[in-house]
Short mmCIF file of C-alpha atoms and ligand atoms in Angstrom, two decimals:
data_model
loop_
_atom_site.label_atom_id
_atom_site.label_comp_id
_atom_site.label_asym_id
_atom_site.label_seq_id
_atom_site.Cartn_x
_atom_site.Cartn_y
_atom_site.Cartn_z
CA MET A 590 7.94 -4.62 16.59
CA ARG A 591 4.96 -3.56 18.69
CA TYR A 592 1.28 -4.12 18.13
CA LEU A 593 -1.15 -1.24 17.71
CA THR A 594 -3.31 -1.80 20.74
CA GLU A 595 -5.42 1.34 20.86
CA LEU A 596 -7.51 2.93 18.13
CA SER A 597 -6.65 6.61 18.34
CA GLU A 598 -4.81 9.14 16.20
CA LYS A 599 -2.36 9.74 19.02
CA ALA A 600 -1.41 6.09 19.47
CA PHE A 601 -1.12 5.60 15.70
CA LEU A 602 1.03 8.70 15.29
CA GLU A 603 3.37 7.41 17.95
CA ALA A 604 3.68 4.07 16.14
CA ALA A 605 4.31 5.91 12.85
CA ARG A 606 7.01 8.02 14.45
CA ASN A 607 8.76 4.89 15.66
CA VAL A 608 8.94 3.27 12.22
CA PRO A 609 12.64 2.75 11.46
CA TYR A 610 14.63 4.20 8.55
CA GLN A 611 17.21 1.76 7.27
CA GLN A 612 20.21 3.00 5.27
CA ILE A 613 21.07 0.68 2.40
CA ASN A 614 24.57 -0.06 1.22
CA SER A 615 24.30 -2.03 -1.98
CA ASP A 616 25.82 -1.93 -5.45
CA LEU A 617 22.32 -2.60 -6.80
CA PHE A 618 21.62 1.13 -6.38
CA PRO A 619 24.74 2.90 -7.62
CA GLY A 620 25.06 6.65 -7.38
CA ILE A 621 22.44 7.36 -4.72
CA ASP A 622 22.20 7.44 -0.95
CA LEU A 623 19.30 5.06 -0.36
CA TRP A 624 17.17 4.64 2.76
CA ILE A 625 14.12 2.48 3.30
CA ARG A 626 11.33 3.51 5.64
CA ARG A 627 9.95 0.28 7.08
CA ASP A 628 6.21 0.87 7.28
CA ASP A 629 5.84 -2.89 6.90
CA LEU A 630 6.87 -2.87 10.57
CA ILE A 631 4.24 -0.44 11.88
CA ASP A 632 2.31 -3.47 13.15
CA PRO A 633 2.96 -7.19 12.69
CA ILE A 634 -0.40 -7.77 10.94
CA ILE A 635 -2.05 -4.46 10.05
CA SER A 636 0.82 -3.57 7.80
CA GLY A 637 2.09 -0.86 5.49
CA ASN A 638 0.10 1.86 3.79
CA LYS A 639 -3.14 -0.06 4.34
CA ALA A 640 -2.83 0.65 8.07
CA TYR A 641 -2.63 4.40 7.35
CA LYS A 642 -5.61 4.26 4.99
CA LEU A 643 -7.71 2.45 7.59
CA LEU A 644 -7.00 4.66 10.59
CA PHE A 645 -9.45 7.51 9.88
CA ASN A 646 -11.99 5.12 8.35
CA LEU A 647 -12.18 3.25 11.64
CA LEU A 648 -12.24 6.44 13.68
CA GLU A 649 -15.06 7.83 11.53
CA ALA A 650 -17.01 4.56 11.77
CA ARG A 651 -16.70 4.63 15.54
CA LYS A 652 -17.70 8.30 15.69
CA GLN A 653 -20.83 7.56 13.65
CA GLY A 654 -21.68 4.61 15.85
CA ASN A 655 -21.10 2.03 13.08
CA ASP A 656 -19.94 -1.30 14.44
CA THR A 657 -19.58 -3.00 11.04
CA ILE A 658 -17.00 -2.28 8.33
CA VAL A 659 -17.95 -3.36 4.81
CA THR A 660 -15.30 -3.36 2.10
CA CYS A 661 -14.32 -5.16 -1.11
CA GLY A 662 -11.35 -6.63 -2.93
CA GLY A 663 -9.88 -9.62 -4.72
CA ALA A 664 -8.61 -12.91 -3.33
CA TRP A 665 -5.10 -11.55 -2.68
CA SER A 666 -6.05 -8.09 -1.46
CA ASN A 667 -3.75 -6.60 1.16
CA HIS A 668 -6.56 -4.20 1.99
CA ILE A 669 -9.03 -7.02 2.77
CA HIS A 670 -6.40 -8.66 4.98
CA ALA A 671 -5.63 -5.46 6.87
CA THR A 672 -9.31 -4.59 7.32
CA ALA A 673 -10.11 -8.03 8.73
CA ALA A 674 -7.17 -7.84 11.14
CA ALA A 675 -8.02 -4.30 12.24
CA GLY A 676 -11.66 -5.22 12.75
CA GLN A 677 -10.69 -8.06 15.02
CA ARG A 678 -8.18 -5.92 16.91
CA PHE A 679 -10.44 -2.93 17.49
CA GLY A 680 -13.82 -4.60 17.87
CA PHE A 681 -15.58 -4.08 14.54
CA LYS A 682 -17.55 -6.71 12.68
CA THR A 683 -16.13 -6.92 9.14
CA ILE A 684 -17.69 -8.00 5.86
CA GLY A 685 -15.53 -8.49 2.78
CA ILE A 686 -17.14 -8.48 -0.66
CA ILE A 687 -14.82 -10.65 -2.74
CA ARG A 688 -14.58 -10.66 -6.53
CA GLY A 689 -15.44 -14.01 -8.13
CA GLU A 690 -16.75 -17.40 -7.06
CA ARG A 691 -15.73 -18.91 -3.76
CA PRO A 692 -12.91 -21.33 -4.67
CA PRO A 693 -12.87 -24.83 -3.14
CA VAL A 694 -9.84 -23.75 -1.15
CA PRO A 695 -9.74 -19.99 -0.52
CA SER A 696 -6.40 -18.18 -0.84
CA ALA A 697 -4.16 -18.02 2.23
CA MET A 698 -5.12 -14.34 2.51
CA LEU A 699 -8.84 -15.09 2.58
CA GLN A 700 -8.30 -17.91 5.06
CA ASP A 701 -6.55 -15.39 7.31
CA ALA A 702 -9.40 -12.92 6.84
CA GLU A 703 -11.95 -15.52 7.91
CA ARG A 704 -9.80 -16.47 10.86
CA PHE A 705 -9.78 -12.79 11.87
CA GLY A 706 -13.57 -12.98 11.87
CA MET A 707 -14.39 -11.38 8.53
CA GLU A 708 -17.54 -12.56 6.82
CA LEU A 709 -16.80 -13.14 3.13
CA ARG A 710 -19.43 -12.55 0.43
CA PHE A 711 -18.36 -13.74 -2.99
CA VAL A 712 -19.92 -11.88 -5.92
CA SER A 713 -19.67 -12.47 -9.66
CA ARG A 714 -17.20 -10.45 -11.65
CA SER A 715 -19.99 -8.55 -13.34
CA GLU A 716 -21.53 -7.64 -9.99
CA TYR A 717 -18.10 -6.67 -8.70
CA ARG A 718 -17.62 -4.25 -11.58
CA ARG A 719 -20.32 -2.09 -9.95
CA ARG A 720 -18.21 -1.60 -6.83
CA ASN A 721 -17.93 2.15 -7.23
CA GLU A 722 -21.62 2.75 -7.83
CA PRO A 723 -23.53 4.34 -4.95
CA ASP A 724 -25.99 1.47 -4.45
CA PHE A 725 -23.41 -1.34 -4.68
CA VAL A 726 -23.55 -2.27 -1.01
CA GLY A 727 -27.30 -1.79 -0.83
CA SER A 728 -27.91 -4.04 -3.82
CA LEU A 729 -26.13 -6.82 -1.93
CA GLY A 730 -28.39 -6.29 1.05
CA LEU A 731 -25.49 -5.07 3.16
CA SER A 732 -26.21 -1.43 3.80
CA GLY A 733 -27.49 -0.62 7.18
CA ASN A 734 -27.35 2.20 9.66
CA ASP A 735 -24.66 0.36 11.52
CA SER A 736 -22.18 -0.19 8.67
CA TRP A 737 -19.35 1.93 7.28
CA PHE A 738 -18.25 1.25 3.69
CA VAL A 739 -14.57 1.47 2.72
CA PRO A 740 -13.98 1.37 -1.07
CA GLU A 741 -11.53 -1.07 -2.69
CA GLY A 742 -7.96 -0.46 -1.60
CA GLY A 743 -9.07 2.06 1.06
CA GLU A 744 -9.49 4.75 -1.60
CA ASN A 745 -11.55 7.47 0.04
CA ALA A 746 -11.13 10.78 1.85
CA GLN A 747 -10.36 9.07 5.16
CA GLY A 748 -7.75 6.93 3.41
CA ALA A 749 -6.08 10.05 2.01
CA GLN A 750 -6.16 11.69 5.44
CA GLY A 751 -4.22 8.74 6.86
CA VAL A 752 -1.63 8.93 4.10
CA ARG A 753 -1.15 12.66 4.77
CA LEU A 754 -0.37 11.69 8.35
CA LEU A 755 2.37 9.48 6.87
CA GLY A 756 3.71 12.38 4.80
CA LYS A 757 3.82 14.67 7.81
CA THR A 758 5.45 11.95 9.89
CA ILE A 759 8.17 11.55 7.26
CA ALA A 760 8.70 15.31 7.27
CA ALA A 761 9.08 15.24 11.05
CA THR A 762 11.26 12.15 11.44
CA SER A 763 13.54 11.89 8.38
CA PRO A 764 17.17 11.31 9.41
CA VAL A 765 18.37 13.32 6.38
CA ARG A 766 16.68 15.67 3.93
CA PHE A 767 15.47 13.46 1.10
CA ASP A 768 15.46 14.65 -2.51
CA GLU A 769 13.02 11.96 -3.61
CA CYS A 770 10.53 9.58 -2.02
CA TRP A 771 9.72 6.45 -4.07
CA LEU A 772 6.72 4.17 -3.66
CA ALA A 773 4.54 1.63 -5.49
CA CYS A 774 1.23 2.81 -6.99
CA GLY A 775 -1.90 0.69 -7.20
CA THR A 776 -4.84 3.07 -7.08
CA GLY A 777 -2.50 6.08 -6.89
CA LEU A 778 -4.09 7.45 -3.72
CA THR A 779 -0.95 7.01 -1.64
CA LEU A 780 1.19 8.92 -4.16
CA GLY A 781 -1.34 11.75 -4.50
CA ALA A 782 -1.85 12.21 -0.78
CA LEU A 783 1.88 11.95 -0.05
CA ALA A 784 2.75 14.51 -2.70
CA SER A 785 0.53 16.97 -0.87
CA SER A 786 2.03 16.31 2.55
CA LEU A 787 5.76 15.66 2.09
CA PRO A 788 8.13 18.61 2.38
CA LYS A 789 8.12 20.62 -0.88
CA THR A 790 11.80 19.84 -1.35
CA THR A 791 11.11 16.10 -1.51
CA LYS A 792 9.80 14.92 -4.85
CA ALA A 793 7.33 12.03 -4.74
CA VAL A 794 7.96 9.36 -7.38
CA GLY A 795 5.51 6.50 -7.94
CA VAL A 796 5.93 3.33 -9.96
CA ALA A 797 2.68 1.97 -11.40
CA VAL A 798 2.41 -1.76 -10.67
CA LEU A 799 -0.37 -2.27 -13.20
CA LYS A 800 -1.29 -1.06 -16.66
CA ALA A 801 -3.75 1.62 -15.64
CA GLU A 802 -1.84 4.83 -16.15
CA ARG A 803 -4.92 6.94 -16.82
CA SER A 804 -6.86 5.91 -13.73
CA ILE A 805 -3.76 6.12 -11.54
CA ALA A 806 -2.96 9.58 -12.86
CA ALA A 807 -6.55 10.66 -12.19
CA ALA A 808 -6.41 9.30 -8.62
CA ILE A 809 -3.14 11.12 -7.96
CA VAL A 810 -4.80 14.40 -8.89
CA ASP A 811 -8.00 13.57 -6.99
CA TRP A 812 -6.09 12.91 -3.79
CA GLY A 813 -3.88 15.94 -3.76
CA GLY A 814 -1.09 15.62 -6.32
CA SER A 815 -0.93 17.93 -9.31
CA LEU A 816 0.35 15.72 -12.07
CA PRO A 817 -0.32 17.68 -15.27
CA SER A 818 1.98 20.52 -14.28
CA GLY A 819 4.95 18.24 -14.52
CA SER A 820 7.55 16.72 -12.39
CA ASN A 821 6.30 16.51 -8.80
CA PRO A 822 4.81 14.01 -8.26
CA GLU A 823 6.15 11.84 -11.04
CA LEU A 824 4.53 8.60 -12.20
CA ILE A 825 6.76 5.96 -13.81
CA THR A 826 4.71 3.64 -16.01
CA GLY A 827 7.25 1.16 -17.39
CA GLY A 828 7.86 -0.84 -14.22
CA HIS A 829 4.88 -3.20 -13.98
CA CYS A 830 6.55 -6.27 -15.56
CA GLY A 831 3.56 -6.95 -17.81
CA GLY A 832 0.69 -6.08 -15.48
CA TYR A 833 -0.84 -6.47 -12.06
CA GLY A 834 0.57 -9.43 -10.16
CA LYS A 835 2.76 -10.47 -13.10
CA VAL A 836 6.36 -11.40 -12.45
CA ASP A 837 9.33 -12.43 -14.54
CA GLU A 838 12.62 -14.19 -13.79
CA SER A 839 14.56 -10.93 -13.63
CA LEU A 840 12.24 -9.51 -10.96
CA ILE A 841 12.60 -12.61 -8.81
CA ALA A 842 16.37 -12.67 -9.23
CA PHE A 843 16.58 -8.99 -8.32
CA LEU A 844 14.49 -9.41 -5.17
CA ASP A 845 16.59 -12.40 -4.09
CA GLU A 846 19.70 -10.27 -4.53
CA VAL A 847 18.20 -7.36 -2.56
CA GLY A 848 17.28 -9.77 0.21
CA GLN A 849 20.78 -11.24 0.36
CA GLN A 850 22.55 -7.89 0.29
CA THR A 851 20.29 -5.90 2.61
CA GLY A 852 18.12 -8.32 4.57
CA VAL A 853 15.02 -6.47 3.35
CA VAL A 854 12.25 -8.77 2.13
CA LEU A 855 10.01 -7.32 -0.58
CA ASP A 856 6.78 -8.57 -2.11
CA GLN A 857 6.55 -9.15 -5.86
CA VAL A 858 3.34 -7.24 -6.51
CA TYR A 859 4.16 -3.80 -5.10
CA THR A 860 7.39 -3.07 -3.24
CA GLY A 861 9.47 -5.38 -5.46
CA LYS A 862 8.49 -3.53 -8.60
CA VAL A 863 9.25 -0.05 -7.29
CA THR A 864 12.60 -1.23 -5.94
CA LYS A 865 13.58 -2.81 -9.25
CA ALA A 866 12.56 0.30 -11.19
CA LEU A 867 14.73 2.39 -8.88
CA GLY A 868 17.69 0.00 -9.29
CA GLU A 869 17.37 0.18 -13.07
CA LEU A 870 17.29 3.96 -13.08
CA CYS A 871 20.41 4.03 -10.89
CA GLU A 872 22.16 1.66 -13.30
CA GLN A 873 21.40 4.06 -16.12
CA GLY A 874 23.05 6.79 -14.08
CA ASP A 875 20.00 9.05 -14.39
CA SER A 876 19.55 9.87 -10.77
CA LYS A 877 22.89 11.47 -9.96
CA MET A 878 22.54 15.07 -8.99
CA GLY A 879 24.86 17.91 -9.76
CA GLU A 880 27.25 19.60 -7.33
CA GLY A 881 28.98 16.33 -6.58
CA ARG A 882 26.26 15.40 -4.11
CA ARG A 883 24.67 12.00 -4.18
CA GLN A 884 20.94 12.18 -4.49
CA ARG A 885 19.21 11.07 -1.29
CA VAL A 886 16.33 8.72 -1.96
CA LEU A 887 13.76 7.39 0.49
CA LEU A 888 12.03 4.18 -0.59
CA LEU A 889 8.80 3.38 1.23
CA HIS A 890 8.29 -0.22 2.27
CA THR A 891 4.50 -0.16 2.10
CA GLY A 892 4.05 -3.73 3.35
CA GLY A 893 2.40 -6.53 1.39
CA LEU A 894 4.50 -9.37 2.75
CA GLN A 895 1.52 -11.43 3.89
CA GLY A 896 0.54 -11.57 0.22
CA ALA A 897 3.97 -12.79 -0.85
CA ARG A 898 2.88 -16.32 0.04
CA GLY A 899 0.63 -16.19 -2.98
CA HIS A 900 3.08 -15.41 -5.65
CA ARG A 901 5.31 -18.02 -6.90
CA PRO A 902 6.27 -17.03 -10.43
CA ARG A 903 2.72 -16.83 -11.75
CA ARG A 904 2.91 -15.55 -15.25
CA GLY A 905 -0.42 -14.08 -16.13
CA GLY A 906 -1.16 -14.38 -12.47
CA GLU A 907 -3.98 -12.46 -11.08
CA GLY A 908 -3.77 -10.70 -7.78
CA SER A 909 -5.75 -7.90 -6.38
CA ARG A 910 -5.15 -4.75 -4.52
C1 PLP B 1474 -2.09 -1.23 -1.79
C2 PLP B 1474 -0.61 -1.19 -1.80
C3 PLP B 1474 0.12 -0.18 -2.49
C4 PLP B 1474 -0.55 0.84 -3.36
O1 PLP B 1474 -1.25 1.86 -2.72
P1 PLP B 1474 -2.23 2.81 -3.54
O2 PLP B 1474 -2.62 3.86 -2.60
O3 PLP B 1474 -3.40 1.95 -3.96
O4 PLP B 1474 -1.52 3.32 -4.74
C5 PLP B 1474 1.50 -0.18 -2.39
N1 PLP B 1474 2.14 -1.15 -1.69
C6 PLP B 1474 1.49 -2.13 -1.06
C7 PLP B 1474 2.28 -3.17 -0.35
C8 PLP B 1474 0.10 -2.19 -1.09
O5 PLP B 1474 -0.55 -3.20 -0.45
#
């Protein structure tokens, strides 16, 4: 695995093109030909889809002469972690607005973020609820001519532009023609932007990892998907195991089994849930295609492993995207 060392579209595209596709042979996914694209490996620290969402944000900040990135998230946010790491790597000051009181011992993720040089500002939950209002950053005294704001989870036009680069990279590098591309949905931006950039013959299927079908569906449409018309992209809403960050014994057992059979490590908040939903659908025999051909499915490993430290079986646990 190589480190991204240069902030440019060209260098990033090269890294994206080198992301491996791993063919999976496992009875946990009967009836399909399954491959995993390992975007968790695009960089050892700035990992998964968060790297794609950050690329054009950082390029735009640099273009506008902004040397500070301001963003927000919860205590286990993969986006906060990636932003802090990218800021350190590419020479931006970073400020993370974190939901809730500063705990006596910050989460492992927030400790990393501070080690990467991010300044953390803890705000009350009621203040945090205003995160999408235009004066949110200003009201905290953080807006300035030299700062670039990235919304929670990297959900903005630059984030979508980065995900479309992922879609085009998949189109250009796939080892076989995939019928479906599966991924975990938090905000829904990644699914929407992928649906608009994958080859038309590849259906994008997202599994919601939280109970927020309406807002996810809206984000999918906002960022390029066209959900109401029907089947591509498709959003599966029954795979969240009770809500965001919640886990149950069967999810943990399944992920252990996947790890043993394939060597692929998955996190419990995002990639674990999409993988389990896919396994269950295969068990039901739904995803066989006609003409005697096994459906070819690409599963995106969108990262999140640095957050896996946080989740022991935490029922009712609270994470954050
Ligand atoms: C943030 C995240 C997602 C969800 O991406 P959205 O664009 O918010 O839907 C999926 N997987 C991982 C590992 C993530 O960190």
